[in-house]
Amino acid sequence: MTPFTLSEPQRHLEAQIRWQPVELAFWLATLLPFVFAPNYLVLASQIAITALFALSLDLILGYAGIVSLGHAAYFGFGSYTAGLIAKWGWGEPLTGLAAAAVAAGVLGYATSFIIARFRHLALIMITLGLGLLLAEAANSAGWLTGGADGLQGVRMWKLFGAFQFDLYGTTAYTYSLTILFLAFLLARRLINSPFGLALRGIRENAVRMPAIGAPSPAHIRKIYTIAAVMAGVAGGLLAQTTETVSLETLGFARSADVLVILILGGAGRLYGGLVGAIIYMVARDQFSGINPQYWYFWIGTLLIAVVLFLPNGVLGGLTRLMRLVRSAA
Amino acid sequence: MNALALATRGLDKSFGSLVVAKDIELKLPQGERYALIGPNGAGKTTLINLMTGMLKPDRGHIFLGEKDITALKPEERVKCGLVRTFQINTLFPHLSALEAVTLTVCERRGYARSWWRKLPAYGDAVEEAHAILVSLRLAASCYRPTRELAYGQQRLLEIALALATKPKVLLLDEPAAGVPQGESAELFSVISDLSRDIAVLFIEHDMNVVFRFAHRIIVMVGGRILVEGTPREIAADVRVRDVYLGGTRHG
């Protein structure tokens, strides 16, 4: 369909989803670390991975209203999958990442049947339970996962047979950022599709959905599986770029952190998880440099401040500010 | 009498010892406008919940046309053409009116599973949704988020969402609830202008509206159908008058 034949309502919907200049600016800015902070590329890579993880949570929490306190299950599952494949002698990054995606997707699809039946508090307890279950299973299967010592002996081959994963993180950041960008394009497409609209419908009013003939459980199973795949890819990236996997990838703290990151940045906005990840990770890096043991004190303060003063996260606050500036001008 | 659009046979439902529906035999012919009236707690909304599948009956069957739909899920009943609206606005606060109706059309046309093409590319669905909003005089505010719409407009959007499913039978649970009396006649004129292919059953407390717009009236008391008849018959019925004037026989 060409834009010339769009009707007025179509043009109106089209305008809502058009690429904005600020989006292009954001993605161009992600290249800045290569030039201005070459010593921080390892951190930048970790941020990109966390942003991908937060984006995946945003798809279920921000768009479909599915609260999860166990999202690290899929992150960790992807992480161990990618790590184990490399440890067992197949260190090719892209196929390893694909394996992590498939494994997390299968786990996500299997658990989605439980998820789709519950809401609210029950959902929080179930996701929390599933997360704890998997973390403990990994802990007890020390012969496979290395237990509390973590998975050792992960050796990655060169990316495309040419780019070594180096100590400076140049390859790692390029790799993570590219995958993040591709996943973002996919998420953006998905959110702006009829399926994305149906997800927002579930978030806005789950009671009305069946009354308009919408099969919410089927939609929820689908997005939950997609989000699990994305979380698995993020986990796989972490395993490959750090060449180790620890139990922490499956832990409750990681599930809670990603929730904090998303709420900090603004849930239900595509860039919420991305902005949240940048703020959180940079803040952690800076604060923990000053006094590491009190780092969570500052995060707690930040979280309360954001929820009190910016209920829609940092991005929600920025949007409101922009609107004020525009109406004043 | 036309063929039946919706019928129930021996529908029973109780919560513990509280009987909310007892032996309900309802027959709604195609294209007719029926009113369902009765005092508070008579079981009117419960009956709608039973017929649309939001509650499971203890006994009995529900037929849509010839088809037994008793075992179908709510969304499957909607796909068959049995659709309801809600007494308390049950809308999508942050979606615009256009988005909400487009969503409903997409679900009906089977587009809502598709996640690769952009929403505006489904021009037929967007156009159909917009046409429904135009027909209900909501076009001017259709780009605004639902929560910003005036209350009366939100009541109309309730109906717009139901219409977007292309219903054969429409169950309206107090469509004018909370709307000032002057506007409620306007709202009901929209309902009486609906296509005659749609059978309508509406719950309403304002007797002026009921007698003006209903072809037939069903009176419910204490979970049972007390009587059914034309407005003239109901107005003359002694039992109905007792119920509404606080008679003791059915207390």
Coordinates of C-alpha atoms in Angstrom, one line a residue:
Chain A
M1 CA 0.0 0.0 0.0
T2 CA 1.4 3.4 -0.9
P3 CA 1.1 6.3 1.5
F4 CA -0.8 8.3 -1.1
T5 CA -3.9 6.1 -0.9
L6 CA -4.2 6.2 2.9
S7 CA -7.5 7.4 4.3
E8 CA -7.6 10.0 7.1
P9 CA -7.9 7.5 10.0
Q10 CA -5.1 5.4 8.5
R11 CA -2.9 8.5 8.2
H12 CA -3.7 9.3 11.9
L13 CA -2.6 5.8 13.0
E14 CA 0.4 5.9 10.7
A15 CA 1.5 9.2 12.3
Q16 CA 1.6 7.6 15.7
I17 CA 4.1 5.0 14.7
R18 CA 6.3 6.9 12.4
W19 CA 10.1 7.0 13.2
Q20 CA 10.9 10.2 15.1
P21 CA 14.1 12.2 14.7
V22 CA 14.8 11.6 18.4
E23 CA 14.8 7.9 17.8
L24 CA 17.5 8.2 15.1
A25 CA 19.5 10.4 17.4
F26 CA 19.2 7.8 20.2
W27 CA 20.6 5.0 18.0
L28 CA 23.3 7.2 16.6
A29 CA 24.3 8.0 20.2
T30 CA 24.8 4.3 20.9
L31 CA 27.8 4.5 18.6
L32 CA 29.4 7.3 20.7
P33 CA 31.2 4.9 23.1
F34 CA 33.4 3.6 20.3
V35 CA 34.8 7.1 19.9
F36 CA 34.6 8.8 23.3
A37 CA 34.7 6.0 25.8
P38 CA 36.8 3.2 24.3
N39 CA 37.7 2.1 27.8
Y40 CA 34.1 1.5 28.7
L41 CA 33.1 -0.8 25.8
V42 CA 32.8 -3.8 28.2
L43 CA 30.3 -1.8 30.3
A44 CA 28.6 -0.6 27.1
S45 CA 28.2 -4.2 26.0
Q46 CA 26.7 -5.2 29.4
I47 CA 24.3 -2.3 29.1
A48 CA 23.2 -3.4 25.6
I49 CA 22.6 -6.9 27.0
T50 CA 20.6 -5.6 30.0
A51 CA 18.6 -3.3 27.6
L52 CA 17.7 -6.3 25.5
F53 CA 16.6 -8.2 28.6
A54 CA 14.5 -5.2 29.7
L55 CA 13.0 -4.8 26.3
S56 CA 11.9 -8.4 26.5
L57 CA 10.2 -7.8 29.9
D58 CA 8.6 -4.7 28.4
L59 CA 6.8 -6.8 25.8
I60 CA 5.0 -8.8 28.4
L61 CA 4.8 -6.3 31.3
G62 CA 4.6 -3.0 29.5
Y63 CA 2.4 -4.1 26.6
A64 CA 0.4 -7.1 27.7
G65 CA 0.3 -6.3 31.5
I66 CA 1.8 -9.6 32.5
V67 CA 3.8 -9.0 35.8
S68 CA 6.8 -11.3 36.2
L69 CA 9.2 -11.7 39.1
G70 CA 11.0 -14.6 37.4
H71 CA 12.0 -13.3 34.0
A72 CA 15.6 -14.3 34.7
A73 CA 14.6 -17.9 34.2
Y74 CA 14.7 -17.4 30.4
F75 CA 17.8 -15.2 30.6
G76 CA 19.7 -17.8 32.6
F77 CA 18.4 -20.7 30.5
G78 CA 19.7 -19.0 27.3
S79 CA 22.9 -18.2 29.1
Y80 CA 23.6 -21.8 30.1
T81 CA 22.6 -23.1 26.7
A82 CA 25.0 -20.8 24.9
G83 CA 27.7 -21.4 27.5
L84 CA 27.4 -25.2 27.4
I85 CA 27.5 -25.4 23.6
A86 CA 30.7 -23.4 23.5
K87 CA 32.1 -25.4 26.4
W88 CA 31.4 -28.7 24.6
G89 CA 33.4 -27.5 21.6
W90 CA 31.1 -25.5 19.3
G91 CA 32.2 -21.9 19.9
E92 CA 30.6 -20.4 16.8
P93 CA 28.7 -17.3 18.3
L94 CA 25.7 -16.9 15.9
T95 CA 24.6 -20.6 16.0
G96 CA 25.2 -20.7 19.7
L97 CA 23.0 -17.6 20.1
A98 CA 20.3 -19.3 17.9
A99 CA 20.5 -22.3 20.2
A100 CA 20.0 -20.1 23.3
A101 CA 17.0 -18.5 21.6
V102 CA 15.4 -21.8 20.7
A103 CA 16.0 -23.3 24.2
A104 CA 14.6 -20.3 26.0
G105 CA 11.7 -20.2 23.5
V106 CA 10.8 -23.8 24.2
L107 CA 10.9 -23.2 28.0
G108 CA 8.8 -20.0 27.5
Y109 CA 6.2 -21.8 25.4
A110 CA 5.9 -24.6 27.9
T111 CA 5.5 -22.3 30.9
S112 CA 3.2 -19.9 28.9
F113 CA 0.3 -22.3 29.3
I114 CA 0.4 -21.7 33.1
I115 CA 1.1 -18.0 32.7
A116 CA -1.9 -17.4 30.5
R117 CA -4.3 -18.7 33.1
F118 CA -3.5 -16.3 35.9
R119 CA -3.2 -12.5 36.6
H120 CA -2.1 -10.1 39.2
L121 CA -0.8 -11.5 42.5
A122 CA -1.1 -15.1 41.5
L123 CA 1.0 -14.4 38.4
I124 CA 3.7 -12.7 40.5
M125 CA 3.9 -15.8 42.8
I126 CA 3.9 -18.3 39.9
T127 CA 6.7 -16.5 38.0
L128 CA 8.7 -16.1 41.2
G129 CA 8.2 -19.8 41.9
L130 CA 9.3 -20.8 38.4
G131 CA 12.4 -18.6 38.7
L132 CA 13.4 -20.0 42.0
L133 CA 12.8 -23.6 40.8
L134 CA 15.1 -23.2 37.9
A135 CA 17.8 -21.5 39.8
E136 CA 17.8 -24.2 42.4
A137 CA 17.8 -26.9 39.7
A138 CA 20.9 -25.3 38.2
N139 CA 22.5 -25.1 41.6
S140 CA 22.0 -28.8 42.3
A141 CA 23.1 -29.9 38.8
G142 CA 26.7 -28.9 39.5
W143 CA 28.1 -31.6 37.2
L144 CA 26.4 -29.8 34.3
T145 CA 26.4 -26.1 35.3
G146 CA 29.4 -25.9 37.6
G147 CA 27.1 -25.0 40.5
A148 CA 28.1 -22.1 42.6
D149 CA 31.5 -21.8 40.9
G150 CA 29.9 -21.0 37.6
L151 CA 30.4 -22.6 34.2
Q152 CA 34.1 -22.6 33.4
G153 CA 35.8 -23.3 30.1
V154 CA 33.6 -21.4 27.7
R155 CA 35.7 -20.6 24.7
M156 CA 34.2 -18.6 21.9
W157 CA 35.5 -18.7 18.3
K158 CA 36.0 -15.5 16.3
L159 CA 32.8 -13.8 15.2
F160 CA 32.3 -14.5 11.4
G161 CA 35.7 -16.2 11.7
A162 CA 37.4 -12.8 11.8
F163 CA 36.6 -10.8 15.0
Q164 CA 38.1 -12.0 18.2
F165 CA 36.2 -11.3 21.5
D166 CA 38.9 -9.1 23.0
L167 CA 39.6 -7.7 26.4
Y168 CA 38.5 -4.2 25.4
G169 CA 35.1 -5.3 24.4
T170 CA 35.1 -3.8 20.9
T171 CA 33.7 -7.0 19.3
A172 CA 31.5 -7.6 22.3
Y173 CA 29.8 -4.2 22.1
T174 CA 29.5 -4.3 18.3
Y175 CA 27.9 -7.8 18.5
S176 CA 25.6 -7.0 21.5
L177 CA 24.5 -3.6 20.0
T178 CA 23.7 -5.1 16.6
I179 CA 21.6 -7.9 18.1
L180 CA 19.9 -5.3 20.4
F181 CA 19.1 -3.2 17.4
L182 CA 17.7 -6.1 15.4
A183 CA 15.5 -7.2 18.3
F184 CA 14.4 -3.6 18.8
L185 CA 13.3 -3.5 15.1
L186 CA 11.3 -6.7 15.6
A187 CA 9.7 -5.4 18.8
R188 CA 8.8 -2.2 17.2
R189 CA 7.1 -4.0 14.3
L190 CA 5.3 -6.3 16.6
I191 CA 4.0 -3.5 18.9
N192 CA 2.6 -1.5 15.9
S193 CA 0.8 -4.5 14.4
P194 CA -2.7 -5.6 15.0
F195 CA -1.3 -8.2 17.4
G196 CA 0.4 -5.4 19.3
L197 CA -2.9 -3.6 19.6
A198 CA -4.5 -6.8 20.9
L199 CA -1.8 -6.9 23.6
R200 CA -2.5 -3.4 24.7
G201 CA -6.1 -4.4 24.8
I202 CA -5.3 -7.1 27.3
R203 CA -3.3 -4.7 29.4
E204 CA -6.0 -2.1 29.3
N205 CA -9.0 -4.3 30.1
A206 CA -8.7 -8.1 30.3
V207 CA -12.4 -8.4 31.1
R208 CA -13.5 -6.8 28.0
M209 CA -11.3 -8.8 25.6
P210 CA -13.4 -12.0 25.6
A211 CA -16.6 -9.8 25.2
I212 CA -15.2 -8.5 21.9
G213 CA -14.3 -12.0 20.7
A214 CA -10.6 -11.9 21.5
P215 CA -8.8 -15.1 22.6
S216 CA -6.5 -13.5 25.2
P217 CA -4.9 -16.7 26.4
A218 CA -3.6 -17.4 22.9
H219 CA -2.2 -13.9 22.6
I220 CA -0.6 -14.2 26.0
R221 CA 1.1 -17.5 25.1
K222 CA 2.4 -16.0 21.9
I223 CA 4.0 -12.9 23.4
Y224 CA 5.3 -14.8 26.4
T225 CA 7.1 -17.2 24.1
I226 CA 8.5 -14.3 22.0
A227 CA 9.7 -12.5 25.2
A228 CA 11.3 -15.7 26.4
V229 CA 13.2 -16.0 23.2
M230 CA 14.4 -12.4 23.5
A231 CA 15.5 -12.9 27.1
G232 CA 17.3 -16.1 26.1
V233 CA 19.2 -14.2 23.4
A234 CA 20.2 -11.6 26.0
G235 CA 21.4 -14.4 28.3
G236 CA 23.3 -16.1 25.5
L237 CA 25.0 -12.8 24.6
L238 CA 26.2 -12.4 28.2
A239 CA 27.6 -15.9 28.3
Q240 CA 29.4 -15.5 25.0
T241 CA 30.8 -12.0 25.6
T242 CA 32.0 -12.8 29.2
E243 CA 32.9 -16.5 28.4
T244 CA 31.4 -17.6 31.7
V245 CA 28.0 -18.3 33.2
S246 CA 27.2 -17.9 36.9
L247 CA 24.1 -19.0 38.9
E248 CA 23.4 -15.3 39.2
T249 CA 22.1 -15.2 35.6
L250 CA 19.1 -17.2 36.9
G251 CA 18.8 -15.5 40.3
F252 CA 15.9 -13.6 41.8
A253 CA 18.1 -10.5 42.0
R254 CA 18.4 -10.4 38.2
S255 CA 14.6 -10.7 37.9
A256 CA 14.1 -7.9 40.4
D257 CA 16.8 -5.7 38.8
V258 CA 15.2 -5.9 35.3
L259 CA 11.8 -5.0 36.8
V260 CA 13.4 -1.9 38.5
I261 CA 15.2 -1.0 35.3
L262 CA 12.0 -1.1 33.3
I263 CA 9.9 0.9 35.8
L264 CA 12.8 3.4 36.1
G265 CA 12.9 3.9 32.3
G266 CA 9.1 3.7 31.8
A267 CA 7.2 0.5 31.1
G268 CA 5.0 0.3 28.0
R269 CA 7.3 2.5 26.0
L270 CA 9.7 0.8 23.6
Y271 CA 12.6 2.9 24.8
G272 CA 11.8 2.5 28.5
G273 CA 13.9 -0.6 29.1
L274 CA 16.7 0.9 27.0
V275 CA 16.9 4.2 28.8
G276 CA 16.4 2.4 32.2
A277 CA 19.3 0.1 31.5
I278 CA 21.6 3.0 30.7
I279 CA 20.7 4.9 33.8
Y280 CA 20.8 1.9 36.1
M281 CA 24.1 0.4 34.8
V282 CA 25.9 3.7 34.6
A283 CA 24.7 4.7 38.1
R284 CA 25.8 1.3 39.5
D285 CA 29.2 1.7 37.9
Q286 CA 29.6 5.2 39.4
F287 CA 28.1 4.6 42.8
S288 CA 29.8 1.3 43.4
G289 CA 33.1 3.0 42.6
I290 CA 32.4 5.4 45.5
N291 CA 31.1 2.9 48.2
P292 CA 30.2 -0.5 46.8
Q293 CA 28.5 -1.8 49.9
Y294 CA 25.9 1.0 49.9
W295 CA 25.1 0.8 46.2
Y296 CA 21.5 -0.5 46.7
F297 CA 20.8 2.5 49.1
W298 CA 21.1 4.8 46.1
I299 CA 19.1 2.6 43.8
G300 CA 16.4 2.5 46.4
T301 CA 16.4 6.2 46.6
L302 CA 16.3 6.6 42.9
L303 CA 13.4 4.1 42.6
I304 CA 11.3 5.8 45.2
A305 CA 12.0 9.2 43.6
V306 CA 11.0 8.0 40.2
V307 CA 7.8 6.3 41.3
L308 CA 6.8 9.4 43.4
F309 CA 7.7 12.1 40.9
L310 CA 7.7 10.3 37.5
P311 CA 5.0 7.7 37.7
N312 CA 5.5 6.8 34.0
G313 CA 9.3 6.5 34.4
V314 CA 12.0 8.7 33.1
L315 CA 10.6 8.6 29.6
G316 CA 7.1 9.4 30.8
G317 CA 8.6 12.5 32.6
L318 CA 10.5 13.5 29.5
T319 CA 7.4 13.2 27.3
R320 CA 5.5 15.4 29.7
L321 CA 8.3 18.0 29.8
M322 CA 8.4 18.1 26.0
R323 CA 4.6 18.7 25.9
L324 CA 4.9 21.5 28.4
V325 CA 7.7 23.1 26.4
R326 CA 5.8 22.8 23.2
S327 CA 2.6 24.3 24.6
A328 CA 4.6 27.1 26.1
A329 CA 6.3 27.9 22.8
Chain B
M1 CA -43.2 -15.0 15.0
N2 CA -39.8 -15.0 13.4
A3 CA -37.3 -17.8 13.9
L4 CA -35.6 -17.7 17.3
A5 CA -32.2 -15.9 17.5
L6 CA -31.5 -16.8 21.1
A7 CA -33.2 -19.3 23.4
T8 CA -32.5 -20.8 26.8
R9 CA -34.0 -24.0 28.2
G10 CA -34.3 -24.7 31.9
L11 CA -31.4 -22.5 32.9
D12 CA -30.5 -22.8 36.6
K13 CA -27.8 -21.1 38.7
S14 CA -27.3 -20.7 42.4
F15 CA -24.5 -19.4 44.6
G16 CA -24.7 -21.7 47.6
S17 CA -28.3 -21.3 48.9
L18 CA -28.9 -18.1 46.9
V19 CA -30.9 -18.9 43.7
V20 CA -30.0 -16.3 41.1
A21 CA -31.6 -18.1 38.1
K22 CA -34.3 -20.7 38.2
D23 CA -35.7 -22.5 35.2
I24 CA -35.2 -19.7 32.8
E25 CA -37.0 -20.2 29.4
L26 CA -36.2 -17.2 27.3
K27 CA -37.0 -16.9 23.6
L28 CA -35.7 -14.0 21.6
P29 CA -36.9 -13.9 17.9
Q30 CA -34.7 -12.5 15.1
G31 CA -34.8 -8.8 14.7
E32 CA -36.9 -8.0 17.8
R33 CA -36.3 -5.5 20.6
Y34 CA -37.0 -7.0 24.0
A35 CA -36.7 -5.3 27.3
L36 CA -35.7 -7.2 30.4
I37 CA -37.0 -5.5 33.6
G38 CA -37.3 -6.3 37.3
P39 CA -36.3 -5.0 40.7
N40 CA -32.7 -4.8 41.8
G41 CA -31.3 -8.3 42.5
A42 CA -33.8 -9.9 40.2
G43 CA -31.0 -11.7 38.3
K44 CA -31.1 -9.6 35.1
T45 CA -27.3 -9.1 34.8
T46 CA -26.7 -12.7 36.0
L47 CA -28.9 -13.9 33.1
I48 CA -26.7 -12.0 30.7
N49 CA -23.6 -13.4 32.3
L50 CA -25.0 -16.9 31.9
M51 CA -26.0 -16.4 28.3
T52 CA -22.6 -14.9 27.3
G53 CA -20.6 -17.5 29.1
M54 CA -19.1 -15.3 31.9
L55 CA -20.9 -17.6 34.3
K56 CA -21.5 -21.3 34.0
P57 CA -25.1 -22.5 34.5
D58 CA -25.7 -25.4 37.0
R59 CA -28.3 -26.8 34.6
G60 CA -29.9 -26.0 31.2
H61 CA -29.0 -25.1 27.7
I62 CA -28.4 -22.0 25.6
F63 CA -29.1 -21.9 21.9
L64 CA -28.0 -19.4 19.4
G65 CA -30.3 -20.0 16.4
E66 CA -30.2 -23.8 16.1
K67 CA -26.8 -24.2 17.7
D68 CA -26.3 -25.3 21.3
I69 CA -23.6 -22.9 22.7
T70 CA -23.8 -23.9 26.3
A71 CA -20.2 -25.4 26.3
L72 CA -18.6 -22.5 24.3
K73 CA -16.2 -20.0 25.9
P74 CA -17.3 -16.3 26.0
E75 CA -15.0 -15.3 23.0
E76 CA -16.3 -18.3 21.0
R77 CA -19.9 -17.2 21.6
V78 CA -19.0 -13.7 20.4
K79 CA -17.6 -15.3 17.2
C80 CA -21.0 -17.0 16.8
G81 CA -22.8 -13.7 17.1
L82 CA -23.8 -13.4 20.7
V83 CA -22.5 -10.1 22.1
R84 CA -23.0 -8.0 25.2
T85 CA -22.3 -4.6 26.6
F86 CA -21.6 -3.7 30.2
Q87 CA -23.6 -1.7 32.8
I88 CA -20.4 -0.2 34.1
N89 CA -18.1 1.1 31.3
T90 CA -15.7 -1.7 30.5
L91 CA -13.5 0.0 28.0
F92 CA -9.8 0.4 27.1
P93 CA -8.9 3.7 28.9
H94 CA -5.6 4.4 27.1
L95 CA -6.6 3.3 23.6
S96 CA -8.3 5.8 21.4
A97 CA -11.9 5.1 20.3
L98 CA -10.6 4.3 16.8
E99 CA -8.0 1.9 18.2
A100 CA -10.5 0.1 20.4
V101 CA -13.0 -0.4 17.6
T102 CA -10.3 -1.3 15.1
L103 CA -9.0 -3.9 17.6
T104 CA -12.5 -5.5 17.7
V105 CA -12.7 -5.5 13.9
C106 CA -9.2 -7.1 13.6
E107 CA -10.2 -9.8 16.0
R108 CA -13.3 -10.6 14.0
R109 CA -11.5 -10.6 10.7
G110 CA -8.7 -12.7 12.1
Y111 CA -6.0 -10.1 11.7
A112 CA -5.2 -9.8 15.4
R113 CA -2.7 -12.8 15.2
S114 CA -0.7 -11.0 12.6
W115 CA 2.4 -9.3 14.0
W116 CA 4.5 -8.5 11.0
R117 CA 2.4 -5.9 9.1
K118 CA 1.7 -2.5 10.5
L119 CA -1.9 -1.7 11.8
P120 CA -2.5 1.1 9.3
A121 CA -1.8 -1.4 6.4
Y122 CA -5.1 -3.1 7.3
G123 CA -7.1 -0.4 5.6
D124 CA -10.3 -2.4 5.4
A125 CA -10.4 -2.9 9.2
V126 CA -9.6 0.7 10.0
E127 CA -12.2 2.0 7.5
E128 CA -14.9 -0.3 8.9
A129 CA -14.1 0.8 12.5
H130 CA -14.2 4.4 11.5
A131 CA -17.5 3.9 9.7
I132 CA -19.0 2.4 12.9
L133 CA -17.8 5.4 14.9
V134 CA -19.3 7.8 12.3
S135 CA -22.6 6.0 12.5
L136 CA -22.7 6.5 16.2
R137 CA -21.6 10.2 15.9
L138 CA -18.3 9.5 17.6
A139 CA -16.1 10.4 14.6
A140 CA -15.1 13.9 15.9
S141 CA -13.4 12.5 19.1
C142 CA -12.3 9.1 17.8
Y143 CA -8.6 9.9 18.0
R144 CA -8.8 10.8 21.7
P145 CA -8.0 8.3 24.4
T146 CA -11.1 6.7 25.7
R147 CA -10.6 8.0 29.3
E148 CA -10.8 11.6 28.0
L149 CA -14.2 11.0 26.3
A150 CA -17.4 12.4 27.8
Y151 CA -19.4 9.9 29.8
G152 CA -22.2 9.7 27.2
Q153 CA -19.6 9.1 24.5
Q154 CA -18.1 6.3 26.5
R155 CA -21.6 4.7 26.7
L156 CA -21.8 4.9 22.9
L157 CA -18.4 3.4 22.6
E158 CA -19.6 0.4 24.6
I159 CA -22.2 -0.1 21.8
A160 CA -19.7 0.6 19.1
L161 CA -17.4 -2.2 20.4
A162 CA -20.3 -4.6 20.4
L163 CA -21.4 -3.6 16.9
A164 CA -17.9 -4.1 15.5
T165 CA -18.2 -7.8 16.3
K166 CA -21.2 -8.0 13.8
P167 CA -23.6 -9.5 16.3
K168 CA -26.7 -11.4 15.5
V169 CA -27.9 -11.0 19.1
L170 CA -27.0 -7.9 21.2
L171 CA -27.5 -8.0 25.0
L172 CA -27.4 -4.4 26.4
D173 CA -26.9 -4.2 30.1
E174 CA -28.4 -0.8 31.0
P175 CA -27.0 1.0 28.0
A176 CA -28.1 4.4 29.4
A177 CA -26.9 3.8 33.0
G178 CA -25.7 7.1 34.5
V179 CA -26.8 9.1 31.4
P180 CA -29.0 12.1 32.1
Q181 CA -32.6 11.5 31.2
G182 CA -32.7 13.8 28.2
E183 CA -29.7 12.1 26.6
S184 CA -31.0 8.6 27.3
A185 CA -33.7 8.9 24.7
E186 CA -31.1 9.9 22.2
L187 CA -29.0 6.9 23.1
F188 CA -32.0 4.6 22.7
S189 CA -32.9 6.1 19.3
V190 CA -29.4 4.9 18.2
I191 CA -30.3 1.5 19.5
S192 CA -33.7 1.4 17.8
D193 CA -32.0 2.5 14.5
L194 CA -29.8 -0.6 14.5
S195 CA -30.1 -3.0 11.7
R196 CA -33.2 -5.2 11.9
D197 CA -30.9 -8.3 11.4
I198 CA -29.9 -7.8 15.0
A199 CA -32.0 -9.1 17.8
V200 CA -31.7 -6.8 20.9
L201 CA -32.4 -7.6 24.5
F202 CA -31.9 -4.6 26.8
I203 CA -32.0 -4.1 30.6
E204 CA -33.4 -0.7 31.5
H205 CA -35.0 0.8 34.6
D206 CA -36.6 3.9 33.0
M207 CA -40.2 2.7 32.2
N208 CA -40.8 5.5 29.7
V209 CA -37.8 4.3 27.6
V210 CA -38.9 0.6 28.0
F211 CA -42.4 1.2 26.8
R212 CA -41.3 3.4 24.0
F213 CA -38.6 1.1 22.5
A214 CA -39.4 -2.5 23.4
H215 CA -41.6 -4.7 21.3
R216 CA -42.0 -7.1 24.2
I217 CA -41.0 -7.0 27.8
I218 CA -39.8 -9.8 30.1
V219 CA -40.2 -9.2 33.8
M220 CA -37.8 -11.0 36.2
V221 CA -38.2 -11.4 40.0
G222 CA -36.1 -13.4 42.3
G223 CA -34.2 -15.3 39.6
R224 CA -37.3 -16.3 37.7
I225 CA -39.2 -15.0 34.7
L226 CA -42.5 -13.7 36.2
V227 CA -44.2 -12.8 33.0
E228 CA -43.6 -11.9 29.3
G229 CA -45.7 -9.8 27.1
T230 CA -46.3 -6.7 25.0
P231 CA -45.9 -3.4 26.7
R232 CA -49.6 -3.1 26.9
E233 CA -50.0 -6.5 28.6
I234 CA -47.2 -5.8 31.0
A235 CA -48.7 -2.4 31.9
A236 CA -52.0 -4.0 32.8
D237 CA -50.5 -7.0 34.7
V238 CA -51.4 -7.0 38.3
R239 CA -48.5 -9.1 39.4
V240 CA -46.0 -6.7 37.7
R241 CA -47.7 -3.8 39.5
D242 CA -47.4 -5.6 42.8
V243 CA -43.7 -6.2 42.3
Y244 CA -43.0 -2.6 41.5
L245 CA -45.3 -1.1 44.1
G246 CA -43.9 -3.2 46.8
G247 CA -46.6 -5.9 46.9
T248 CA -46.1 -8.7 49.4
R249 CA -47.0 -11.8 47.3
H250 CA -43.5 -12.2 45.8
G251 CA -41.6 -10.5 48.7

